[in-house]
Amino acid sequence: MPPVRGPRAARPRRRADEIIDAAAAVFAERGYHGASTQDVADHLGMRQASLYYYFPSKESALEQVCLRSVGDFLERAQAIANGSGGSADKLAAIIRSHLAPVEERGAYVRCFLRERRFLPRESARRIGRVARRYEHILQSVIEAGIAAGELRRDLDPRLATLALVGMCNAAMEWYGREPNAPLGLIVEVFTGLAISGMAVPRHGRPRPPSGNRATGSGGRAGSRQRRQSRG
Amino acid sequence: MPPVRGPRAARPRRRADEIIDAAAAVFAERGYHGASTQDVADHLGMRQASLYYYFPSKESALEQVCLRSVGDFLERAQAIANGSGGSADKLAAIIRSHLAPVEERGAYVRCFLRERRFLPRESARRIGRVARRYEHILQSVIEAGIAAGELRRDLDPRLATLALVGMCNAAMEWYGREPNAPLGLIVEVFTGLAISGMAVPRHGRPRPPSGNRATGSGGRAGSRQRRQSRG
DNA sequence: CGAAACGCCTATTGGGTGATAGAAAAAATC
DNA sequence: GATTTTTTCTATCACCCAATAGGCGTTTCG
């Protein structure tokens, strides 16, 4: 039994992270119930029983994965919501921020989306609260946009929020499998869809969100690009 | 080994359907790997081993569930695509048609969405082809709309398709858990979002799809309704 | 009636699974 | 270099699960 640690708790971070990374990867690929602790161990090149030095149960491993997957989603969304700018710009920034982790943290996010429901009651509720708070931030942005006259008055804020989140989360599933769909383009298309929809505007041209360089990750050389889908 | 059946193959349908219904319900609730054949048997009030009179393996049960879940998705979408009317109306009809099964066939659809990836290679590929054909129908409608000048020229048809499908599929997950979200309202909001987006149009007012009474299920008394979300 | 097929049962098995106990190796600390 | 702490190992267990074998009552139908 490890004795009390120093005040700042400089506990071993490195290896424990690798363990959880492996769990996230394996759970994301085979599903929580479809993956065995043996699979996780194989992925790390170690023995199955050794895993239990890092977590007390398979469930707690999933819990840690889900906890890390929410990461700084909330903070980033809140920062965007608090910032200045129009509703359209904020929505665009949130979409970009929402999709950003798909590259580096894809396994974590997929675990969160698909496996979180297998968590025990307690932690499921805790995780659920975070998710609901995130949705509420997004919903507030939409409601503010309606109040400011920038978004349609007949829009249902709650359902619009769920639609937007659902659209983005769906992208987490097919991102990587879908050819000719770099992250920047997805963000661009989703933003255009959420703001302007598919239809040709009645007058004038559809306005793109004015300034969109929040994360600055995507290339975005040209304003937009046409692609000739499958070869 | 049962000998050749009569010409019309009047094989026992009723009970076999109940078995697959139960499998769909249990798989949808606990996940394919999280559900045991014992769970399915319990749900039916019969013994675990008796299930194997109806299917040769758990996997094949999942396969049957997924096969039935695609149901007449394709046909209905194709009929809408072939029909006359503007792109907006077709998209609205497809959204309604896509969401329709969530009430009666919810378990099947959720199984298809979440568990299909656990199918063996062969059947996964077959199911995947159906899904891809469905998406292609939707994509064709969008492409035709662009060609006709009804949808934005800078729209990426493939990504728009995935976005729309993803948005609708996400609704399958939270439908029923979400209060104040009857199917009719969801369809209305999603349609408005897909066609016009969230933003206030620059001139004129956002046009709703002209004639929208395909299934006639939803109330839709007033043209639109404002709701004071949570009580 | 009597044979065949149907629908479900009991009993069982072989293998995989999460988890524990305790020793041994490896690293850190003094 | 000895002691302590960290990390991984071997060995094992109790349990659950998918699937098989074969029997028994019931229905179908010539």
Short mmCIF file of C-alpha atoms (C1' of nucleotides) in Angstrom, two decimals:
data_model
loop_
_atom_site.label_atom_id
_atom_site.label_comp_id
_atom_site.label_asym_id
_atom_site.label_seq_id
_atom_site.Cartn_x
_atom_site.Cartn_y
_atom_site.Cartn_z
CA MET A 1 0.00 0.00 0.00
CA PRO A 2 1.63 3.27 -1.09
CA PRO A 3 2.07 5.67 1.79
CA VAL A 4 0.86 9.25 1.74
CA ARG A 5 2.37 11.19 -1.09
CA GLY A 6 3.92 14.59 -1.08
CA PRO A 7 1.66 17.62 -0.88
CA ARG A 8 1.52 18.20 -4.64
CA ALA A 9 0.93 14.51 -5.33
CA ALA A 10 3.56 14.02 -8.01
CA ARG A 11 2.16 10.61 -8.82
CA PRO A 12 3.36 8.63 -11.85
CA ARG A 13 1.57 10.10 -14.82
CA ARG A 14 3.35 8.75 -17.85
CA ARG A 15 2.59 5.08 -17.77
CA ALA A 16 -0.90 5.41 -16.39
CA ASP A 17 -1.75 7.60 -19.36
CA GLU A 18 -0.52 4.96 -21.75
CA ILE A 19 -2.73 2.39 -20.07
CA ILE A 20 -5.81 4.54 -20.41
CA ASP A 21 -4.87 5.43 -23.96
CA ALA A 22 -4.78 1.74 -24.78
CA ALA A 23 -8.09 1.15 -23.08
CA ALA A 24 -9.62 3.99 -25.07
CA ALA A 25 -8.25 2.65 -28.32
CA VAL A 26 -9.41 -0.91 -27.70
CA PHE A 27 -12.79 0.07 -26.30
CA ALA A 28 -13.37 2.36 -29.25
CA GLU A 29 -12.51 -0.34 -31.73
CA ARG A 30 -14.29 -3.35 -30.28
CA GLY A 31 -16.77 -1.73 -27.95
CA TYR A 32 -16.56 -1.88 -24.19
CA HIS A 33 -18.26 -5.23 -23.78
CA GLY A 34 -16.69 -6.62 -26.92
CA ALA A 35 -13.20 -5.83 -25.69
CA SER A 36 -11.54 -7.92 -23.03
CA THR A 37 -8.92 -6.77 -20.61
CA GLN A 38 -6.71 -9.24 -22.41
CA ASP A 39 -7.14 -7.19 -25.59
CA VAL A 40 -6.04 -4.07 -23.75
CA ALA A 41 -3.04 -5.88 -22.34
CA ASP A 42 -2.08 -7.21 -25.77
CA HIS A 43 -2.24 -3.68 -27.11
CA LEU A 44 0.32 -2.70 -24.50
CA GLY A 45 2.48 -5.80 -24.69
CA MET A 46 1.89 -6.67 -21.08
CA ARG A 47 0.00 -9.28 -19.09
CA GLN A 48 -3.70 -9.05 -18.44
CA ALA A 49 -3.43 -9.15 -14.68
CA SER A 50 -0.88 -6.35 -14.65
CA LEU A 51 -3.50 -3.90 -15.74
CA TYR A 52 -5.11 -4.12 -12.35
CA TYR A 53 -2.21 -2.25 -10.87
CA TYR A 54 -3.55 0.82 -12.70
CA PHE A 55 -7.28 0.43 -12.32
CA PRO A 56 -9.39 -1.56 -9.87
CA SER A 57 -11.88 -2.75 -12.47
CA LYS A 58 -12.65 -2.68 -16.16
CA GLU A 59 -15.55 -0.37 -15.46
CA SER A 60 -13.32 2.17 -13.78
CA ALA A 61 -11.07 2.12 -16.81
CA LEU A 62 -14.02 3.04 -18.98
CA GLU A 63 -14.91 5.73 -16.50
CA GLN A 64 -11.47 7.26 -16.73
CA VAL A 65 -11.60 7.16 -20.50
CA CYS A 66 -14.96 8.92 -20.51
CA LEU A 67 -13.81 11.47 -17.96
CA ARG A 68 -10.78 12.38 -20.03
CA SER A 69 -12.80 12.47 -23.20
CA VAL A 70 -14.94 15.34 -22.02
CA GLY A 71 -11.63 17.06 -21.35
CA ASP A 72 -11.84 20.75 -21.94
CA PHE A 73 -14.96 20.64 -24.09
CA LEU A 74 -16.85 22.64 -21.52
CA GLU A 75 -14.21 25.29 -21.00
CA ARG A 76 -13.69 25.90 -24.68
CA ALA A 77 -17.40 26.13 -25.38
CA GLN A 78 -17.89 28.46 -22.46
CA ALA A 79 -15.05 30.67 -23.64
CA ILE A 80 -16.61 30.90 -27.07
CA ALA A 81 -20.03 31.63 -25.65
CA ASN A 82 -18.61 34.33 -23.39
CA GLY A 83 -16.63 35.92 -26.17
CA SER A 84 -17.80 38.74 -28.35
CA GLY A 85 -19.12 38.34 -31.85
CA GLY A 86 -22.32 37.37 -33.57
CA SER A 87 -24.23 34.17 -33.02
CA ALA A 88 -23.18 32.81 -36.37
CA ASP A 89 -19.53 33.26 -35.55
CA LYS A 90 -19.99 31.65 -32.16
CA LEU A 91 -21.78 28.69 -33.66
CA ALA A 92 -19.04 28.29 -36.21
CA ALA A 93 -16.41 28.41 -33.51
CA ILE A 94 -18.27 25.86 -31.42
CA ILE A 95 -18.58 23.50 -34.35
CA ARG A 96 -14.88 23.79 -35.01
CA SER A 97 -14.08 23.31 -31.36
CA HIS A 98 -16.42 20.36 -31.12
CA LEU A 99 -14.86 18.57 -34.06
CA ALA A 100 -11.27 19.40 -33.21
CA PRO A 101 -10.57 16.43 -30.89
CA VAL A 102 -11.56 13.90 -33.53
CA GLU A 103 -8.02 13.67 -34.81
CA GLU A 104 -5.90 13.31 -31.70
CA ARG A 105 -8.53 12.14 -29.26
CA GLY A 106 -10.77 10.20 -31.61
CA ALA A 107 -10.75 7.02 -29.58
CA TYR A 108 -11.65 8.88 -26.41
CA VAL A 109 -14.53 10.73 -28.00
CA ARG A 110 -15.91 7.62 -29.65
CA CYS A 111 -15.76 5.82 -26.33
CA PHE A 112 -17.65 8.63 -24.71
CA LEU A 113 -20.34 8.65 -27.37
CA ARG A 114 -20.91 4.93 -27.66
CA GLU A 115 -19.80 3.31 -24.43
CA ARG A 116 -20.72 5.82 -21.77
CA ARG A 117 -24.09 4.20 -21.33
CA PHE A 118 -22.41 1.12 -19.89
CA LEU A 119 -20.99 3.03 -16.97
CA PRO A 120 -22.40 2.30 -13.54
CA ARG A 121 -25.21 4.58 -12.43
CA GLU A 122 -23.11 6.90 -10.34
CA SER A 123 -20.47 7.85 -12.87
CA ALA A 124 -22.95 7.77 -15.73
CA ARG A 125 -24.87 10.49 -13.97
CA ARG A 126 -21.75 12.53 -13.37
CA ILE A 127 -20.69 12.28 -17.00
CA GLY A 128 -24.24 12.96 -18.11
CA ARG A 129 -24.27 16.19 -16.18
CA VAL A 130 -21.21 17.42 -18.03
CA ALA A 131 -22.77 16.57 -21.36
CA ARG A 132 -25.96 18.34 -20.43
CA ARG A 133 -24.08 21.43 -19.33
CA TYR A 134 -22.26 21.47 -22.65
CA GLU A 135 -25.52 21.30 -24.52
CA HIS A 136 -26.88 24.05 -22.34
CA ILE A 137 -24.02 26.35 -23.27
CA LEU A 138 -24.71 25.76 -26.93
CA GLN A 139 -28.40 26.26 -26.35
CA SER A 140 -27.73 29.56 -24.61
CA VAL A 141 -25.81 30.78 -27.62
CA ILE A 142 -28.74 29.91 -29.84
CA GLU A 143 -31.23 31.55 -27.51
CA ALA A 144 -29.12 34.68 -27.35
CA GLY A 145 -28.95 34.68 -31.13
CA ILE A 146 -32.71 34.51 -31.34
CA ALA A 147 -33.11 37.27 -28.81
CA ALA A 148 -30.64 39.41 -30.74
CA GLY A 149 -32.64 38.87 -33.92
CA GLU A 150 -29.78 37.09 -35.62
CA LEU A 151 -31.38 33.67 -35.57
CA ARG A 152 -34.87 32.72 -36.66
CA ARG A 153 -37.51 33.44 -34.07
CA ASP A 154 -39.39 30.23 -34.84
CA LEU A 155 -36.36 28.09 -34.03
CA ASP A 156 -36.70 25.60 -31.21
CA PRO A 157 -33.46 26.14 -29.27
CA ARG A 158 -33.39 22.75 -27.59
CA LEU A 159 -34.00 20.74 -30.72
CA ALA A 160 -31.66 22.90 -32.74
CA THR A 161 -28.98 22.21 -30.14
CA LEU A 162 -29.55 18.48 -30.28
CA ALA A 163 -29.55 18.56 -34.06
CA LEU A 164 -26.26 20.41 -34.17
CA VAL A 165 -24.59 18.20 -31.58
CA GLY A 166 -25.92 15.10 -33.30
CA MET A 167 -24.61 16.21 -36.65
CA CYS A 168 -21.16 16.84 -35.21
CA ASN A 169 -21.09 13.63 -33.21
CA ALA A 170 -22.05 11.66 -36.29
CA ALA A 171 -18.96 13.03 -37.99
CA MET A 172 -16.86 11.48 -35.23
CA GLU A 173 -18.01 8.10 -36.47
CA TRP A 174 -17.14 8.38 -40.13
CA TYR A 175 -14.23 10.75 -39.90
CA GLY A 176 -11.18 8.96 -41.21
CA ARG A 177 -13.19 6.41 -43.16
CA GLU A 178 -14.59 9.07 -45.44
CA PRO A 179 -12.28 10.06 -48.29
CA ASN A 180 -11.97 13.65 -49.42
CA ALA A 181 -13.25 14.95 -46.13
CA PRO A 182 -10.50 16.86 -44.33
CA LEU A 183 -11.50 18.35 -41.03
CA GLY A 184 -11.45 21.89 -42.34
CA LEU A 185 -13.94 21.09 -45.05
CA ILE A 186 -16.26 19.31 -42.66
CA VAL A 187 -16.26 22.29 -40.37
CA GLU A 188 -16.95 24.59 -43.29
CA VAL A 189 -19.83 22.52 -44.63
CA PHE A 190 -21.39 21.96 -41.22
CA THR A 191 -21.16 25.63 -40.39
CA GLY A 192 -22.76 26.63 -43.65
CA LEU A 193 -25.49 24.09 -43.10
CA ALA A 194 -26.23 25.15 -39.55
CA ILE A 195 -26.27 28.84 -40.36
CA SER A 196 -27.70 29.04 -43.86
CA GLY A 197 -29.06 25.60 -44.62
CA MET A 198 -28.94 24.03 -48.04
CA ALA A 199 -31.34 26.21 -49.90
CA VAL A 200 -30.32 29.08 -52.11
CA PRO A 201 -31.06 32.29 -50.22
CA ARG A 202 -33.93 34.37 -51.58
CA HIS A 203 -31.93 37.57 -52.04
CA GLY A 204 -28.31 38.41 -51.68
CA ARG A 205 -25.83 35.64 -51.13
CA PRO A 206 -25.45 33.43 -48.11
CA ARG A 207 -23.18 35.17 -45.67
CA PRO A 208 -20.32 33.18 -44.30
CA PRO A 209 -19.47 33.85 -40.67
CA SER A 210 -17.43 37.02 -40.70
CA GLY A 211 -14.18 36.18 -38.95
CA ASN A 212 -13.48 32.52 -38.52
CA ARG A 213 -10.07 31.81 -37.17
CA ALA A 214 -10.66 30.45 -33.73
CA THR A 215 -8.39 27.45 -33.55
CA GLY A 216 -6.47 28.22 -36.70
CA SER A 217 -5.88 24.52 -37.27
CA GLY A 218 -7.45 24.06 -40.67
CA GLY A 219 -5.77 25.19 -43.83
CA ARG A 220 -8.59 27.28 -45.26
CA ALA A 221 -6.60 28.80 -48.09
CA GLY A 222 -9.44 29.45 -50.49
CA SER A 223 -12.76 30.68 -49.19
CA ARG A 224 -14.43 27.49 -50.36
CA GLN A 225 -13.62 24.51 -52.46
CA ARG A 226 -15.60 22.37 -54.82
CA ARG A 227 -14.76 18.71 -54.95
CA GLN A 228 -15.59 16.06 -57.49
CA SER A 229 -16.48 13.46 -54.92
CA ARG A 230 -15.57 9.86 -55.73
CA GLY A 231 -13.10 9.10 -58.52
CA MET B 1 -33.32 -31.49 -41.64
CA PRO B 2 -36.67 -30.14 -42.80
CA PRO B 3 -37.62 -31.33 -46.25
CA VAL B 4 -38.69 -29.02 -49.05
CA ARG B 5 -41.66 -26.93 -48.06
CA GLY B 6 -44.82 -26.27 -49.97
CA PRO B 7 -44.69 -23.94 -52.97
CA ARG B 8 -45.66 -20.82 -51.05
CA ALA B 9 -43.39 -21.69 -48.16
CA ALA B 10 -45.95 -21.13 -45.43
CA ARG B 11 -43.30 -21.39 -42.74
CA PRO B 12 -44.03 -20.34 -39.18
CA ARG B 13 -43.68 -16.59 -39.16
CA ARG B 14 -45.33 -15.45 -36.00
CA ARG B 15 -43.10 -16.90 -33.30
CA ALA B 16 -39.86 -16.34 -35.17
CA ASP B 17 -40.76 -12.67 -35.38
CA GLU B 18 -41.24 -12.50 -31.65
CA ILE B 19 -37.82 -14.03 -31.11
CA ILE B 20 -36.14 -11.49 -33.33
CA ASP B 21 -38.17 -8.70 -31.78
CA ALA B 22 -36.86 -9.74 -28.39
CA ALA B 23 -33.31 -9.92 -29.67
CA ALA B 24 -33.66 -6.43 -31.12
CA ALA B 25 -35.04 -5.07 -27.87
CA VAL B 26 -32.35 -6.65 -25.72
CA PHE B 27 -29.49 -5.85 -28.07
CA ALA B 28 -30.67 -2.27 -28.31
CA GLU B 29 -30.82 -1.90 -24.56
CA ARG B 30 -27.65 -3.63 -23.46
CA GLY B 31 -25.64 -3.66 -26.64
CA TYR B 32 -24.89 -6.78 -28.64
CA HIS B 33 -21.87 -7.85 -26.63
CA GLY B 34 -23.37 -6.70 -23.38
CA ALA B 35 -26.46 -8.80 -23.88
CA SER B 36 -26.40 -12.54 -23.37
CA THR B 37 -28.62 -15.05 -25.06
CA GLN B 38 -29.91 -15.68 -21.57
CA ASP B 39 -31.16 -12.09 -21.47
CA VAL B 40 -33.02 -12.62 -24.72
CA ALA B 41 -34.52 -15.83 -23.41
CA ASP B 42 -35.59 -14.13 -20.17
CA HIS B 43 -37.27 -11.43 -22.21
CA LEU B 44 -39.32 -14.15 -23.88
CA GLY B 45 -39.92 -16.31 -20.83
CA MET B 46 -38.20 -19.27 -22.38
CA ARG B 47 -34.94 -21.18 -21.90
CA GLN B 48 -31.66 -19.98 -23.30
CA ALA B 49 -30.96 -23.10 -25.31
CA SER B 50 -34.40 -22.99 -26.92
CA LEU B 51 -33.42 -19.89 -28.84
CA TYR B 52 -31.14 -21.97 -31.00
CA TYR B 53 -34.16 -23.54 -32.59
CA TYR B 54 -34.72 -20.15 -34.26
CA PHE B 55 -31.22 -19.03 -35.06
CA PRO B 56 -27.95 -20.92 -35.42
CA SER B 57 -25.86 -18.35 -33.59
CA LYS B 58 -26.09 -15.11 -31.71
CA GLU B 59 -24.39 -13.39 -34.59
CA SER B 60 -27.03 -14.52 -37.03
CA ALA B 61 -29.69 -13.12 -34.71
CA LEU B 62 -28.01 -9.76 -34.90
CA GLU B 63 -27.80 -10.11 -38.63
CA GLN B 64 -31.52 -10.73 -38.90
CA VAL B 65 -32.24 -7.75 -36.70
CA CYS B 66 -30.08 -5.52 -38.85
CA LEU B 67 -31.57 -6.87 -42.04
CA ARG B 68 -35.08 -6.14 -40.87
CA SER B 69 -34.09 -2.74 -39.57
CA VAL B 70 -33.19 -1.48 -43.02
CA GLY B 71 -36.65 -2.61 -43.99
CA ASP B 72 -38.19 -0.42 -46.61
CA PHE B 73 -35.91 2.54 -46.02
CA LEU B 74 -34.51 2.22 -49.50
CA GLU B 75 -37.83 1.88 -51.27
CA ARG B 76 -39.41 4.82 -49.53
CA ALA B 77 -36.42 7.05 -50.16
CA GLN B 78 -36.30 6.01 -53.78
CA ALA B 79 -40.00 6.69 -54.19
CA ILE B 80 -39.55 10.16 -52.78
CA ALA B 81 -36.53 10.82 -54.95
CA ASN B 82 -38.39 9.65 -58.05
CA GLY B 83 -41.46 11.70 -57.24
CA SER B 84 -42.13 15.18 -58.50
CA GLY B 85 -41.65 18.31 -56.48
CA GLY B 86 -38.85 20.60 -55.46
CA SER B 87 -35.68 19.55 -53.69
CA ALA B 88 -36.80 21.12 -50.46
CA ASP B 89 -39.98 19.12 -50.44
CA LYS B 90 -38.11 15.93 -51.22
CA LEU B 91 -35.63 16.55 -48.46
CA ALA B 92 -38.43 17.20 -46.04
CA ALA B 93 -40.15 14.01 -47.06
CA ILE B 94 -36.96 12.02 -46.69
CA ILE B 95 -36.36 13.42 -43.23
CA ARG B 96 -39.89 12.47 -42.21
CA SER B 97 -39.52 9.05 -43.75
CA HIS B 98 -36.16 8.55 -42.10
CA LEU B 99 -37.44 9.39 -38.65
CA ALA B 100 -40.74 7.56 -38.95
CA PRO B 101 -39.52 4.11 -37.79
CA VAL B 102 -38.20 5.48 -34.52
CA GLU B 103 -41.50 4.88 -32.78
CA GLU B 104 -42.47 1.36 -33.78
CA ARG B 105 -39.10 0.04 -34.87
CA GLY B 106 -36.87 1.97 -32.52
CA ALA B 107 -35.05 -1.05 -31.18
CA TYR B 108 -34.30 -2.32 -34.67
CA VAL B 109 -32.97 0.98 -35.88
CA ARG B 110 -30.80 1.48 -32.81
CA CYS B 111 -29.40 -1.99 -33.27
CA PHE B 112 -28.59 -1.20 -36.85
CA LEU B 113 -26.87 2.04 -35.96
CA ARG B 114 -24.83 0.85 -33.01
CA GLU B 115 -24.35 -2.88 -33.33
CA ARG B 116 -24.03 -3.46 -37.03
CA ARG B 117 -20.28 -3.08 -36.81
CA PHE B 118 -20.10 -6.32 -34.83
CA LEU B 119 -21.46 -8.36 -37.68
CA PRO B 120 -19.12 -10.78 -39.42
CA ARG B 121 -17.38 -9.43 -42.48
CA GLU B 122 -19.72 -10.91 -45.03
CA SER B 123 -23.02 -9.63 -43.69
CA ALA B 124 -21.48 -6.36 -42.57
CA ARG B 125 -20.56 -5.73 -46.15
CA ARG B 126 -24.03 -6.59 -47.38
CA ILE B 127 -25.68 -4.31 -44.85
CA GLY B 128 -23.14 -1.63 -45.57
CA ARG B 129 -24.05 -1.69 -49.24
CA VAL B 130 -27.68 -1.00 -48.41
CA ALA B 131 -26.71 1.91 -46.20
CA ARG B 132 -24.47 3.33 -48.88
CA ARG B 133 -27.19 3.04 -51.48
CA TYR B 134 -29.55 4.89 -49.20
CA GLU B 135 -27.07 7.67 -48.74
CA HIS B 136 -26.55 7.78 -52.46
CA ILE B 137 -30.26 8.31 -53.08
CA LEU B 138 -30.24 11.21 -50.68
CA GLN B 139 -27.10 12.56 -52.26
CA SER B 140 -28.69 12.38 -55.70
CA VAL B 141 -31.59 14.47 -54.50
CA ILE B 142 -29.17 17.07 -53.22
CA GLU B 143 -27.16 17.04 -56.41
CA ALA B 144 -30.29 17.41 -58.48
CA GLY B 145 -31.33 20.32 -56.30
CA ILE B 146 -28.03 22.01 -56.89
CA ALA B 147 -28.25 21.42 -60.62
CA ALA B 148 -31.76 22.84 -60.61
CA GLY B 149 -30.54 25.95 -58.84
CA GLU B 150 -32.67 25.26 -55.80
CA LEU B 151 -29.80 24.39 -53.48
CA ARG B 152 -26.59 26.30 -52.94
CA ARG B 153 -23.99 25.71 -55.59
CA ASP B 154 -21.15 25.67 -53.07
CA LEU B 155 -22.71 22.80 -51.14
CA ASP B 156 -20.70 19.62 -50.88
CA PRO B 157 -23.30 16.95 -51.66
CA ARG B 158 -21.54 14.10 -49.96
CA LEU B 159 -20.87 15.92 -46.72
CA ALA B 160 -24.31 17.46 -46.73
CA THR B 161 -25.74 13.97 -47.04
CA LEU B 162 -23.69 12.66 -44.15
CA ALA B 163 -24.61 15.66 -42.06
CA LEU B 164 -28.30 15.16 -42.68
CA VAL B 165 -28.20 11.43 -42.04
CA GLY B 166 -26.13 11.97 -38.93
CA MET B 167 -28.52 14.54 -37.59
CA CYS B 168 -31.47 12.22 -38.10
CA ASN B 169 -29.69 9.19 -36.68
CA ALA B 170 -28.74 11.13 -33.60
CA ALA B 171 -32.41 11.76 -33.00
CA MET B 172 -32.93 8.01 -32.87
CA GLU B 173 -30.77 7.97 -29.77
CA TRP B 174 -32.50 10.60 -27.69
CA TYR B 175 -36.01 10.23 -29.01
CA GLY B 176 -38.22 9.18 -26.15
CA ARG B 177 -35.82 10.41 -23.48
CA GLU B 178 -36.26 14.00 -24.61
CA PRO B 179 -39.35 15.71 -23.21
CA ASN B 180 -41.41 18.08 -25.32
CA ALA B 181 -40.11 16.61 -28.52
CA PRO B 182 -42.90 14.86 -30.41
CA LEU B 183 -41.91 13.35 -33.70
CA GLY B 184 -43.77 15.94 -35.71
CA LEU B 185 -41.88 18.79 -34.12
CA ILE B 186 -38.55 17.10 -34.63
CA VAL B 187 -39.30 16.65 -38.30
CA GLU B 188 -40.33 20.25 -38.59
CA VAL B 189 -37.25 21.61 -36.86
CA PHE B 190 -34.85 19.34 -38.73
CA THR B 191 -36.43 20.23 -42.03
CA GLY B 192 -36.23 23.92 -41.34
CA LEU B 193 -32.62 23.52 -40.30
CA ALA B 194 -31.61 21.52 -43.33
CA ILE B 195 -33.33 23.82 -45.78
CA SER B 196 -32.95 27.27 -44.27
CA GLY B 197 -30.49 26.91 -41.43
CA MET B 198 -30.73 28.85 -38.22
CA ALA B 199 -29.98 32.31 -39.42
CA VAL B 200 -32.60 34.91 -40.19
CA PRO B 201 -32.84 35.19 -43.96
CA ARG B 202 -31.52 38.41 -45.45
CA HIS B 203 -34.70 39.38 -47.28
CA GLY B 204 -38.13 37.88 -47.31
CA ARG B 205 -39.00 35.19 -44.83
CA PRO B 206 -37.71 31.62 -44.74
CA ARG B 207 -39.85 29.50 -46.96
CA PRO B 208 -41.15 26.32 -45.49
CA PRO B 209 -41.41 23.35 -47.85
CA SER B 210 -44.59 23.92 -49.80
CA GLY B 211 -46.75 20.89 -49.19
CA ASN B 212 -45.80 18.81 -46.20
CA ARG B 213 -48.34 16.23 -45.27
CA ALA B 214 -46.80 12.93 -46.27
CA THR B 215 -47.46 10.73 -43.28
CA GLY B 216 -50.05 12.99 -41.72
CA SER B 217 -49.03 11.75 -38.30
CA GLY B 218 -48.01 15.00 -36.70
CA GLY B 219 -50.51 17.51 -35.45
CA ARG B 220 -49.16 20.59 -37.21
CA ALA B 221 -52.23 22.70 -36.55
CA GLY B 222 -50.55 26.06 -36.56
CA SER B 223 -47.84 26.78 -39.08
CA ARG B 224 -45.29 26.81 -36.30
CA GLN B 225 -45.24 26.63 -32.57
CA ARG B 226 -43.17 28.26 -29.90
CA ARG B 227 -42.52 26.23 -26.81
CA GLN B 228 -41.33 27.24 -23.40
CA SER B 229 -39.02 24.30 -23.11
CA ARG B 230 -38.56 22.80 -19.65
CA GLY B 231 -41.26 23.32 -17.07
"C1'" DC C 1 -54.33 -43.93 -36.21
"C1'" DG C 2 -49.47 -43.18 -36.89
"C1'" DA C 3 -45.54 -41.01 -38.65
"C1'" DA C 4 -43.33 -36.92 -39.28
"C1'" DA C 5 -42.25 -32.43 -38.05
"C1'" DC C 6 -42.58 -28.78 -34.63
"C1'" DG C 7 -41.51 -26.26 -30.38
"C1'" DC C 8 -39.38 -26.24 -26.31
"C1'" DC C 9 -37.03 -28.54 -22.61
"C1'" DT C 10 -32.94 -30.50 -19.48
"C1'" DA C 11 -28.25 -31.28 -19.09
"C1'" DT C 12 -23.80 -30.33 -20.23
"C1'" DT C 13 -19.41 -28.68 -22.01
"C1'" DG C 14 -15.46 -26.12 -23.38
"C1'" DG C 15 -13.65 -21.82 -23.45
"C1'" DG C 16 -13.15 -17.12 -22.25
"C1'" DT C 17 -13.50 -13.35 -18.60
"C1'" DG C 18 -12.79 -10.26 -14.82
"C1'" DA C 19 -10.51 -10.31 -10.86
"C1'" DT C 20 -7.30 -11.78 -6.71
"C1'" DA C 21 -2.95 -13.42 -4.33
"C1'" DG C 22 1.52 -13.28 -3.97
"C1'" DA C 23 6.18 -13.55 -5.81
"C1'" DA C 24 9.76 -11.47 -8.57
"C1'" DA C 25 11.97 -7.98 -11.16
"C1'" DA C 26 13.07 -3.13 -11.74
"C1'" DA C 27 13.60 1.50 -10.13
"C1'" DA C 28 14.10 4.80 -6.83
"C1'" DT C 29 15.88 6.44 -2.50
"C1'" DC C 30 19.00 6.98 1.13
"C1'" DG D 1 24.90 -1.37 -1.46
"C1'" DA D 2 20.81 -2.02 1.21
"C1'" DT D 3 16.13 -0.87 1.72
"C1'" DT D 4 11.96 0.53 0.08
"C1'" DT D 5 8.71 1.45 -3.39
"C1'" DT D 6 7.05 0.72 -7.97
"C1'" DT D 7 5.89 -2.16 -11.64
"C1'" DT D 8 5.14 -6.44 -13.78
"C1'" DC D 9 4.85 -11.27 -13.60
"C1'" DT D 10 2.89 -16.25 -12.71
"C1'" DA D 11 -0.78 -18.89 -11.20
"C1'" DT D 12 -5.29 -19.47 -10.22
"C1'" DC D 13 -10.31 -19.12 -9.38
"C1'" DA D 14 -15.17 -18.72 -9.77
"C1'" DC D 15 -18.21 -17.49 -12.99
"C1'" DC D 16 -20.61 -16.65 -17.21
"C1'" DC D 17 -21.53 -17.55 -21.91
"C1'" DA D 18 -22.49 -19.50 -26.51
"C1'" DA D 19 -23.41 -23.59 -28.32
"C1'" DT D 20 -24.47 -28.87 -28.68
"C1'" DA D 21 -26.91 -33.31 -27.74
"C1'" DG D 22 -30.69 -35.55 -27.10
"C1'" DG D 23 -35.39 -36.18 -25.06
"C1'" DC D 24 -40.42 -35.19 -24.56
"C1'" DG D 25 -44.97 -33.41 -25.31
"C1'" DT D 26 -47.74 -31.38 -29.10
"C1'" DT D 27 -49.35 -30.43 -33.63
"C1'" DT D 28 -49.94 -31.55 -38.56
"C1'" DC D 29 -51.49 -34.32 -41.97
"C1'" DG D 30 -51.71 -38.31 -45.00
#
